mmCIF file of C-alpha atoms in Angstrom:
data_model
loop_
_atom_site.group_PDB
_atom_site.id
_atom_site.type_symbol
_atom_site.label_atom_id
_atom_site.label_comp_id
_atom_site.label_asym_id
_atom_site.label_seq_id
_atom_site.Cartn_x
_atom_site.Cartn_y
_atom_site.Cartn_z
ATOM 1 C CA UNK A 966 -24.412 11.692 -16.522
ATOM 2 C CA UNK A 967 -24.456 11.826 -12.608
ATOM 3 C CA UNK A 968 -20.790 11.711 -11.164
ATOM 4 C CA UNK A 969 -20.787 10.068 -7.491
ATOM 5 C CA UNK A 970 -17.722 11.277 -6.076
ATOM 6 C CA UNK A 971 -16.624 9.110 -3.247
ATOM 7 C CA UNK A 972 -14.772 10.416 -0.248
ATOM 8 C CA UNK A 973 -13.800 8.868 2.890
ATOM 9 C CA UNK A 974 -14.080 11.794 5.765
ATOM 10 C CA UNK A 975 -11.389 10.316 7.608
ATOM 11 C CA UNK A 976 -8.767 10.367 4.562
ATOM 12 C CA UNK A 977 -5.418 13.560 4.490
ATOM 13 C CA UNK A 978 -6.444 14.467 8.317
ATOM 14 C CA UNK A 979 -10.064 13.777 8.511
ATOM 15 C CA UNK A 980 -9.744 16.442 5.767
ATOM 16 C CA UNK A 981 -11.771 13.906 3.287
ATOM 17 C CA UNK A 982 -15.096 15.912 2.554
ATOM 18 C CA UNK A 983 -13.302 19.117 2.173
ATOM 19 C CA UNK A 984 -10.834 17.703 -0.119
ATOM 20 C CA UNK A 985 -13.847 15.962 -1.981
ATOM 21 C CA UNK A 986 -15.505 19.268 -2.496
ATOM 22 C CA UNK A 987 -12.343 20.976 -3.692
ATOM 23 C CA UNK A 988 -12.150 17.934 -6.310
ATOM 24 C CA UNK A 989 -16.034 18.473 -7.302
ATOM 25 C CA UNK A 990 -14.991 21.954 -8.724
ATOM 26 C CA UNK A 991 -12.568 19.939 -11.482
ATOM 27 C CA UNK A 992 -15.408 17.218 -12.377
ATOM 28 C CA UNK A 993 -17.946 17.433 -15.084
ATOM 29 C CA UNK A 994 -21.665 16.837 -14.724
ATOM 30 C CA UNK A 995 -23.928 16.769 -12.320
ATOM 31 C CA UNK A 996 -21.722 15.632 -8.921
ATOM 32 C CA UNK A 997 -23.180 13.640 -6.304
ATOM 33 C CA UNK A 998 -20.923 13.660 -2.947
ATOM 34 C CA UNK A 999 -21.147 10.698 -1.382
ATOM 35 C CA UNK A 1000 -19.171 9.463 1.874
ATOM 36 C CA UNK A 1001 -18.133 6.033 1.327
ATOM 37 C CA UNK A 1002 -18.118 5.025 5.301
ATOM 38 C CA UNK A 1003 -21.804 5.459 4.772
ATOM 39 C CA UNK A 1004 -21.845 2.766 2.552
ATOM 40 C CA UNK A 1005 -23.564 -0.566 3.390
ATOM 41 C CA UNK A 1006 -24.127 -2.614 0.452
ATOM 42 C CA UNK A 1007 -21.670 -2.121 -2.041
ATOM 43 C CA UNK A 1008 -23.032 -4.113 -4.734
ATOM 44 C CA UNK A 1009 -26.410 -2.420 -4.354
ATOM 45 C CA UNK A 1010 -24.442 0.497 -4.254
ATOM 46 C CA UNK A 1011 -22.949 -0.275 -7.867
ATOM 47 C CA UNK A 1012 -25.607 -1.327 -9.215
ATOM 48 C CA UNK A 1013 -27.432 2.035 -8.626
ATOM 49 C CA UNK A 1014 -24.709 3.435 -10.607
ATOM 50 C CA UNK A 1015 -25.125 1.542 -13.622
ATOM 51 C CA UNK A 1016 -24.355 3.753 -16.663
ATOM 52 C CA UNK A 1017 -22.824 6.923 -14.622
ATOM 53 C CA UNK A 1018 -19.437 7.596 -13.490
ATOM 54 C CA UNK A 1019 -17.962 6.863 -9.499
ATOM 55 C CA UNK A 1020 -14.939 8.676 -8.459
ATOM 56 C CA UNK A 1021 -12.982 7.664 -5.850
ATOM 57 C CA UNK A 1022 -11.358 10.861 -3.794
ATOM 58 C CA UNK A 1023 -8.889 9.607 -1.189
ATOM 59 C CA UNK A 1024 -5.282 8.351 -0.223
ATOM 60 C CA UNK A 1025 -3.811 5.306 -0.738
ATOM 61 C CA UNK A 1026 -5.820 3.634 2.699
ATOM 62 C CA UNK A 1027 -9.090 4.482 0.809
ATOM 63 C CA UNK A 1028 -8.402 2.539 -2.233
ATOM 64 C CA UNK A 1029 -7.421 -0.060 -0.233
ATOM 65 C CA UNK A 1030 -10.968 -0.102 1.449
ATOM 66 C CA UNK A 1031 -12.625 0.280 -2.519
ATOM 67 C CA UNK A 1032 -10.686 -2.271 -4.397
ATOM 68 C CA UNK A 1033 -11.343 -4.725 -1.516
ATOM 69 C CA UNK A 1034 -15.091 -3.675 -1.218
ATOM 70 C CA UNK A 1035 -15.901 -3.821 -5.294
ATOM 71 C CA UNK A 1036 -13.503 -6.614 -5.932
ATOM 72 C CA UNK A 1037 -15.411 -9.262 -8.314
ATOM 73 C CA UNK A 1038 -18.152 -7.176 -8.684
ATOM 74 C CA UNK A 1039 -19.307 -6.324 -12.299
ATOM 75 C CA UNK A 1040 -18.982 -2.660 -12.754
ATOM 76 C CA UNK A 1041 -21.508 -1.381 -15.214
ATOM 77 C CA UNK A 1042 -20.133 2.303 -15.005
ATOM 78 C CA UNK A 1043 -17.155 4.568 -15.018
ATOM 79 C CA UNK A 1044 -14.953 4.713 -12.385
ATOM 80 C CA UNK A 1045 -12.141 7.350 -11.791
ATOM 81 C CA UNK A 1046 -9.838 8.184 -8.814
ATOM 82 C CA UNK A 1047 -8.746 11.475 -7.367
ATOM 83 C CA UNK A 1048 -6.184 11.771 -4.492
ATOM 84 C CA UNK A 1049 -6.771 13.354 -1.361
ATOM 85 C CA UNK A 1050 -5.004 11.458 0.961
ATOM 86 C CA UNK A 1051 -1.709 12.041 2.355
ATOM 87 C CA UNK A 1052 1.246 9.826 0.836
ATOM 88 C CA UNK A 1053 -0.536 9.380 -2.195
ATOM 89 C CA UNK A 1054 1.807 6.542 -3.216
ATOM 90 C CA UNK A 1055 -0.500 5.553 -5.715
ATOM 91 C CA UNK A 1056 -0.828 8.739 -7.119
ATOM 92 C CA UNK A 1057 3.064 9.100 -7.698
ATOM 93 C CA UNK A 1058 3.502 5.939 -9.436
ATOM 94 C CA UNK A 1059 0.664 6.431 -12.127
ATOM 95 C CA UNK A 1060 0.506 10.651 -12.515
ATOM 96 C CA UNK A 1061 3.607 11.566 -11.525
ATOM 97 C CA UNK A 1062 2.467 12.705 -8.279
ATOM 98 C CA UNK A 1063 0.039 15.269 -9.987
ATOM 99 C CA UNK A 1064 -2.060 16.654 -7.649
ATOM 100 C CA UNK A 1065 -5.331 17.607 -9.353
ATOM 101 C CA UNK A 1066 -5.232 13.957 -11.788
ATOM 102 C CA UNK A 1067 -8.397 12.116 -12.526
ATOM 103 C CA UNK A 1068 -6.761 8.365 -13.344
ATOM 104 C CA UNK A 1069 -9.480 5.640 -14.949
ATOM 105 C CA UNK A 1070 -9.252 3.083 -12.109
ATOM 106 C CA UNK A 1071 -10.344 -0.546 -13.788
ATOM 107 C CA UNK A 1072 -7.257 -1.292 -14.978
ATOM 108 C CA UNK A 1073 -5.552 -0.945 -11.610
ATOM 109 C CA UNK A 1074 -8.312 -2.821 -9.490
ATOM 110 C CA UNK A 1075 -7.493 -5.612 -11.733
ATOM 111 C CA UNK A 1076 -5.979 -9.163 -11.017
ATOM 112 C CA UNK A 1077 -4.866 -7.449 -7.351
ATOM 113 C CA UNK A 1078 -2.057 -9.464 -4.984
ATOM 114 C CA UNK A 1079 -3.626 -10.937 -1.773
ATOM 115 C CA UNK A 1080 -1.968 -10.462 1.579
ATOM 116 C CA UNK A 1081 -2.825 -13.293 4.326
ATOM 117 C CA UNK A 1082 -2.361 -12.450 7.813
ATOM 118 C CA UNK A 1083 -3.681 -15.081 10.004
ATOM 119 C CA UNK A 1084 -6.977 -15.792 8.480
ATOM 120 C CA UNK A 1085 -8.018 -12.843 7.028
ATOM 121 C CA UNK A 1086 -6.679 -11.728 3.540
ATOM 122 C CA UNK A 1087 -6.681 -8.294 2.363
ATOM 123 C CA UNK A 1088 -5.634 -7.398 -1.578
ATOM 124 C CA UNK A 1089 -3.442 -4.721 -1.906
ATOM 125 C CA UNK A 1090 -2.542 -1.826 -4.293
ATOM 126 C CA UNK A 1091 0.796 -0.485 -4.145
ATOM 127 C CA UNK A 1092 2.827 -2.711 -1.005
ATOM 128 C CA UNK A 1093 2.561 -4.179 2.229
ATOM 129 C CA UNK A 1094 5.463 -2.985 4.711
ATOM 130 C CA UNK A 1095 6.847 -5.103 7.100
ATOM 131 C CA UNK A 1096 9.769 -3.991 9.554
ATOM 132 C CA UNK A 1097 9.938 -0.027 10.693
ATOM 133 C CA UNK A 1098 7.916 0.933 8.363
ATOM 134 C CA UNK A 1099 5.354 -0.709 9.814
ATOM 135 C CA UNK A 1100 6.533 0.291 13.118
ATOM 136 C CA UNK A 1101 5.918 4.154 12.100
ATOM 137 C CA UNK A 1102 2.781 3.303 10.970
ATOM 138 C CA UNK A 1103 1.787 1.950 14.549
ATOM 139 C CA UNK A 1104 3.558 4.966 15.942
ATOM 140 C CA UNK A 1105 1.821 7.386 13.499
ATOM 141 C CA UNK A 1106 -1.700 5.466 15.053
ATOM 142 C CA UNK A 1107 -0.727 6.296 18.695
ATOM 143 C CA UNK A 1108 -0.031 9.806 18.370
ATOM 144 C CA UNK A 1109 -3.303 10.250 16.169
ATOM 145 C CA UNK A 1110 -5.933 8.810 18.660
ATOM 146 C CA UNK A 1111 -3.979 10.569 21.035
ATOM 147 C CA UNK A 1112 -5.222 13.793 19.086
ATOM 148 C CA UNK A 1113 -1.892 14.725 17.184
ATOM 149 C CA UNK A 1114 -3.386 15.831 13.354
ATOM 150 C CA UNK A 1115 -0.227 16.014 11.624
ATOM 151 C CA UNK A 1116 2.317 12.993 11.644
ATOM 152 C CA UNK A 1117 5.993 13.109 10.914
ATOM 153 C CA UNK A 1118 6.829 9.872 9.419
ATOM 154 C CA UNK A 1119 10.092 10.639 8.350
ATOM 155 C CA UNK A 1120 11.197 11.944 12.314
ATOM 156 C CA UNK A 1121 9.537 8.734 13.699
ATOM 157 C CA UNK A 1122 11.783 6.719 11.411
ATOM 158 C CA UNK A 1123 14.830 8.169 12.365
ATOM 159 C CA UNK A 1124 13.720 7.924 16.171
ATOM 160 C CA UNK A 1125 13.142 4.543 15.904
ATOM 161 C CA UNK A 1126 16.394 3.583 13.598
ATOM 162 C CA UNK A 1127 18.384 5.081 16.561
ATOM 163 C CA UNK A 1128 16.594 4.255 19.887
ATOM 164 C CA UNK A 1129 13.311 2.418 19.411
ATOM 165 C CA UNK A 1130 13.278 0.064 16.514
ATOM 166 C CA UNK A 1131 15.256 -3.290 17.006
ATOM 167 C CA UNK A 1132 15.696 -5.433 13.700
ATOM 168 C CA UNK A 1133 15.072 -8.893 13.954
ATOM 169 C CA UNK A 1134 16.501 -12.173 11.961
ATOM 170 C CA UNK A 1135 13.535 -13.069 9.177
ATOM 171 C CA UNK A 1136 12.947 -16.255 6.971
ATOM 172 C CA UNK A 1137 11.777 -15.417 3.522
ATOM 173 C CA UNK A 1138 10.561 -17.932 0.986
ATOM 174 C CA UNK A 1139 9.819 -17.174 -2.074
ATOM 175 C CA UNK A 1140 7.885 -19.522 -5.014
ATOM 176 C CA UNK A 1141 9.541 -22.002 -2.720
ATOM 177 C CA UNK A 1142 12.991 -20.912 -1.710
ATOM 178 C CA UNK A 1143 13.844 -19.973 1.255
ATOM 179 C CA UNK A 1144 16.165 -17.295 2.212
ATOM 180 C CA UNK A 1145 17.471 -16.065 5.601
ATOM 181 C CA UNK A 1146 18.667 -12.905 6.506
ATOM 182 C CA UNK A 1147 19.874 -11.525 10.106
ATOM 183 C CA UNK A 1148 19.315 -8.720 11.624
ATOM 184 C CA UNK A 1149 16.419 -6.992 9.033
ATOM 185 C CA UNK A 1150 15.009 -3.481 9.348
ATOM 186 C CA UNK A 1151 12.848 -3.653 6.379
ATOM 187 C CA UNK A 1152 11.111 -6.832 4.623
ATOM 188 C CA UNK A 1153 8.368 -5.438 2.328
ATOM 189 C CA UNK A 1154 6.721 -6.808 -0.237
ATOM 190 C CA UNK A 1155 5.633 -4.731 -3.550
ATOM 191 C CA UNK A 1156 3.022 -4.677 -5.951
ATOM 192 C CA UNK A 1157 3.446 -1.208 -7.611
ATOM 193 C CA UNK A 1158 6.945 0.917 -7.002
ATOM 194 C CA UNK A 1159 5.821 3.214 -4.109
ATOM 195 C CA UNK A 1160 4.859 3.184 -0.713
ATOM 196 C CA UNK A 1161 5.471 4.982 2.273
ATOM 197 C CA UNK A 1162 5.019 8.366 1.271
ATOM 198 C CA UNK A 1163 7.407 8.209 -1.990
ATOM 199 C CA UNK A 1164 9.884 5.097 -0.834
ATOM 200 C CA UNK A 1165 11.089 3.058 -3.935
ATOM 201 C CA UNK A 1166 12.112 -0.443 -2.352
ATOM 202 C CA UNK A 1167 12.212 -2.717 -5.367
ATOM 203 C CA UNK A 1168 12.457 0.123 -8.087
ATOM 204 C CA UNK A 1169 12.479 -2.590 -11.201
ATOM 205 C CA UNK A 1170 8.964 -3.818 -9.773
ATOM 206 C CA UNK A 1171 6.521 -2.893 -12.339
ATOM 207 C CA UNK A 1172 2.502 -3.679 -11.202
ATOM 208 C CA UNK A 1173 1.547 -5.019 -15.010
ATOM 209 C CA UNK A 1174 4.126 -7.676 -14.888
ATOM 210 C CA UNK A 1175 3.155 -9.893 -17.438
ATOM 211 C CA UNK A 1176 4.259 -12.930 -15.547
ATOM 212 C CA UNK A 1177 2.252 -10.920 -12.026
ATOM 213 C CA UNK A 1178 5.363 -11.045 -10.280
ATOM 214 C CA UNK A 1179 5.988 -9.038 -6.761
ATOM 215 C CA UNK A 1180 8.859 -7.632 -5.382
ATOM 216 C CA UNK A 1181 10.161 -8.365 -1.551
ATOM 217 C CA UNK A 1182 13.021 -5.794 -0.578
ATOM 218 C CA UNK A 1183 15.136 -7.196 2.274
ATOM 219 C CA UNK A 1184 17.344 -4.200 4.068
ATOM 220 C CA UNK A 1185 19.431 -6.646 6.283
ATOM 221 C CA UNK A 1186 22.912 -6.873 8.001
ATOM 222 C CA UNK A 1187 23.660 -3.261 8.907
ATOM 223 C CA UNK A 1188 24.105 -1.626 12.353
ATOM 224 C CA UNK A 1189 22.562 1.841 13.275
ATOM 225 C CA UNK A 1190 24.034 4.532 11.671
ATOM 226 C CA UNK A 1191 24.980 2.875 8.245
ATOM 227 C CA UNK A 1192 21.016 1.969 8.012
ATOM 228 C CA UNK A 1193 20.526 5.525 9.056
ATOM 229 C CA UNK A 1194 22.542 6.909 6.283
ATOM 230 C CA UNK A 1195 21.560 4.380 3.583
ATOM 231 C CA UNK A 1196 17.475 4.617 4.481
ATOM 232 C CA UNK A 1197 17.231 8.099 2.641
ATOM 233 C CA UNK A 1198 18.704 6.709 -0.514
ATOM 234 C CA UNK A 1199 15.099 4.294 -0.499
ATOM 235 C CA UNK A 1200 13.422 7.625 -1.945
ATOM 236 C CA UNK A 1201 15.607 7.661 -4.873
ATOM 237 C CA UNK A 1202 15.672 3.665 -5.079
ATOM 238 C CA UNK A 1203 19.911 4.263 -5.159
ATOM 239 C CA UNK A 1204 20.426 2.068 -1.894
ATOM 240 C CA UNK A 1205 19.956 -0.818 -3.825
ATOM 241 C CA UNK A 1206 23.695 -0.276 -5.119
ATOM 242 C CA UNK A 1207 24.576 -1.146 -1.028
ATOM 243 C CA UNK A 1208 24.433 -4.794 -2.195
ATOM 244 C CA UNK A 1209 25.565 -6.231 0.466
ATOM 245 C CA UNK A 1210 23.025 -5.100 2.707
ATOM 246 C CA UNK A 1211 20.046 -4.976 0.162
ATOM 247 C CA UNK A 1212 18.325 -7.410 -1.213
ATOM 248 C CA UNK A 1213 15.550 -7.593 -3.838
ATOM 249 C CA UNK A 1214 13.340 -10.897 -5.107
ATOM 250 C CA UNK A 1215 10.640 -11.359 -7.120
ATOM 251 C CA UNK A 1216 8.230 -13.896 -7.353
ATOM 252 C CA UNK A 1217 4.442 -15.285 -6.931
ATOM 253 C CA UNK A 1218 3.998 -15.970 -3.996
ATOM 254 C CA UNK A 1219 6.367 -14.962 -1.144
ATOM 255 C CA UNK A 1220 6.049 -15.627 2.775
ATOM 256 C CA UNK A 1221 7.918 -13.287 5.274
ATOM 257 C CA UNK A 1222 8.308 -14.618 8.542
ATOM 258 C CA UNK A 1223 10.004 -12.282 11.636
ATOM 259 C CA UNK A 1224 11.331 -14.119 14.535
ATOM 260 C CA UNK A 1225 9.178 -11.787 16.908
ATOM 261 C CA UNK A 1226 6.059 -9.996 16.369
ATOM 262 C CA UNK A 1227 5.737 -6.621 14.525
ATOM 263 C CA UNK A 1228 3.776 -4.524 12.928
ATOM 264 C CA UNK A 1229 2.853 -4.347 9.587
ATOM 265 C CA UNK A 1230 0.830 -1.900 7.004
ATOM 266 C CA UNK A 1231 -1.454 -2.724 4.043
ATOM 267 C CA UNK A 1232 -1.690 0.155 1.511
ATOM 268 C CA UNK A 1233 -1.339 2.158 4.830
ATOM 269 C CA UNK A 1234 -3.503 0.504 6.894
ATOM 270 C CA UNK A 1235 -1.641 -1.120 9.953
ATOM 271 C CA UNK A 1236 -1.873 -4.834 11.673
ATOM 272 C CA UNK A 1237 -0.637 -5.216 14.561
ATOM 273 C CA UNK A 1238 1.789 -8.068 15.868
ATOM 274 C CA UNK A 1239 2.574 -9.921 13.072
ATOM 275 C CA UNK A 1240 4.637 -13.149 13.214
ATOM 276 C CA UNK A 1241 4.040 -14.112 9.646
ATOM 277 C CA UNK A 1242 2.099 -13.155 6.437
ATOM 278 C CA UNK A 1243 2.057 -14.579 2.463
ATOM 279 C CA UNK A 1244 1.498 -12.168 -0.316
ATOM 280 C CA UNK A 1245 0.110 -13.931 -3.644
ATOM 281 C CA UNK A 1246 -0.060 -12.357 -7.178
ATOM 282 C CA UNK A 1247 -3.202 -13.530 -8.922
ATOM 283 C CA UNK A 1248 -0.897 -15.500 -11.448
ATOM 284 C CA UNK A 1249 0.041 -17.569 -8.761
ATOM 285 C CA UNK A 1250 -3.629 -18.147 -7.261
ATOM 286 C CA UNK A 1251 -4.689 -19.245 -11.278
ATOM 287 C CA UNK A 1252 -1.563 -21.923 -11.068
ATOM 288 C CA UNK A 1253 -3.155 -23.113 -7.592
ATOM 289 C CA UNK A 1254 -6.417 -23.456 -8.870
ATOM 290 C CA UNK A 1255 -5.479 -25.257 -12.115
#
């Protein structure tokens, strides 16, 4: 059995191929690196690989760019993932963050959530991040094409909590409801329980809900430094216990709408200036279509 091993060059620091070659060591049979930016037809693609094994060697971005790519398609073959990004947020939900896992992928790629941003929709795998964590992301883009390799996240954060970053009042409706919350630093919505490089925002969200509920954490309310010293607690999911500046809801479909623009990320991958976007679960796309 041929393996195709997948890699995206561009993936951990443009790091992608060397990672994937690293990974080839730990796979059995004959392995066939492939780099998925090469990659035209994906169907065709698939097709060829009828009765072999793909796996996918990337970070959370490049799973992104898979699942949307393969999504509907019938896959006649095996298909694994590897990580070899850089938050790995997938990774830490599903292996406990081990480094050297090979996960079987179809059951995750499954019944995916669908972000709309304008016109375009996008499905998504572990969250999309609205607020400064989106802001980082754009942040973490600028100093990249500017030729910085490695990104601090976390000391953009705290720049931007204290200086940069200015939270904004947000409408958020949910299966219908709307809520509205002043003064928000964070508004994302969750599929899985990580993103971010390890955040927990909604830590009860579980991504085999049998009902295909999301999560949308609101962080709302506080000034400066109290966000400053409650934003850490995110890792451990404990700043949910600040109830009276966090808020979690879950639901089918749920709209997030910012007063200004801002950024956003998908899985990692950023949109810029953002008034508005609507994440669905599938569940709520079969009660549409019904």
């Amino acid at each position: 059995m041929k393996n195709y091993l997948l890699y995206n060059t561009f993936a951990g620091g443009c790091t992608g191929e060397e990672k994937a070659r690293s990974a080839a060591e730990r796979l059995e049979g004959e392995v066939v690196l492939t780099d998925m930016t090469k990659i035209t037809d994906y169907k065709a693609f698939i097709e060829s690989c009828a009765g072999e094994r793909i796996t996918l060697c990337g970070g959370d971005g490049t799973l992104n760019r898979f699942a949307n790519e393969i999504y509907g398609l019938d896959i006649n073959c095996e298909l694994y993932f590897t990580a070899a990004g850089t938050g790995n947020d997938f990774l830490k939900e599903v292996a406990d963050g081990e480094p050297d896992a090979v996960i079987d992928l179809k059951k995750y790629i499954k019944d995916l959530p669908v972000c709309k941003v304008g016109d375009k929709k996008s499905r998504f795998i572990n969250g999309v991040g609205y607020g400064i964590d989106g802001y980082c992301c754009e942040v973490g883009d600028k100093l990249r094409a500017a030729g910085k390799t490695k990104v601090n996240y976390a000391a953009i954060a705290v720049k931007g909590l204290l200086f940069h970053y200015k939270p904004t009042g947000a409408t958020i409706t949910v299966d219908g409801v709307k809520h509205r919350f002043e003064k928000v630093w964070l508004a994302p919505v969750m599929k899985g329980k990580h993103y971010g490089g390890g955040m927990t925002p909604a830590p009860e969200q579980d991504r085999f809900d049998s009902e295909g509920r999301l999560s949308v954490f609101v962080f709302h309310g506080s000034g400066k430094l109290r966000t400053l010293m409650i934003f850490p607690k995110i890792f451990s999911g404990d700043h949910v216990k600040h109830t009276d500046v966090t808020k979690v809801l879950t639901g089918n479909e749920i709209t997030v709408e910012f007063d200004s623009p801002r950024a956003l990320q998908i899985d990692g991958e950023t949109v810029l200036d953002v008034k508005h976007f609507t994440a669905s679960s599938a569940k709520e796309r079969v009660i549409q279509q019904a």
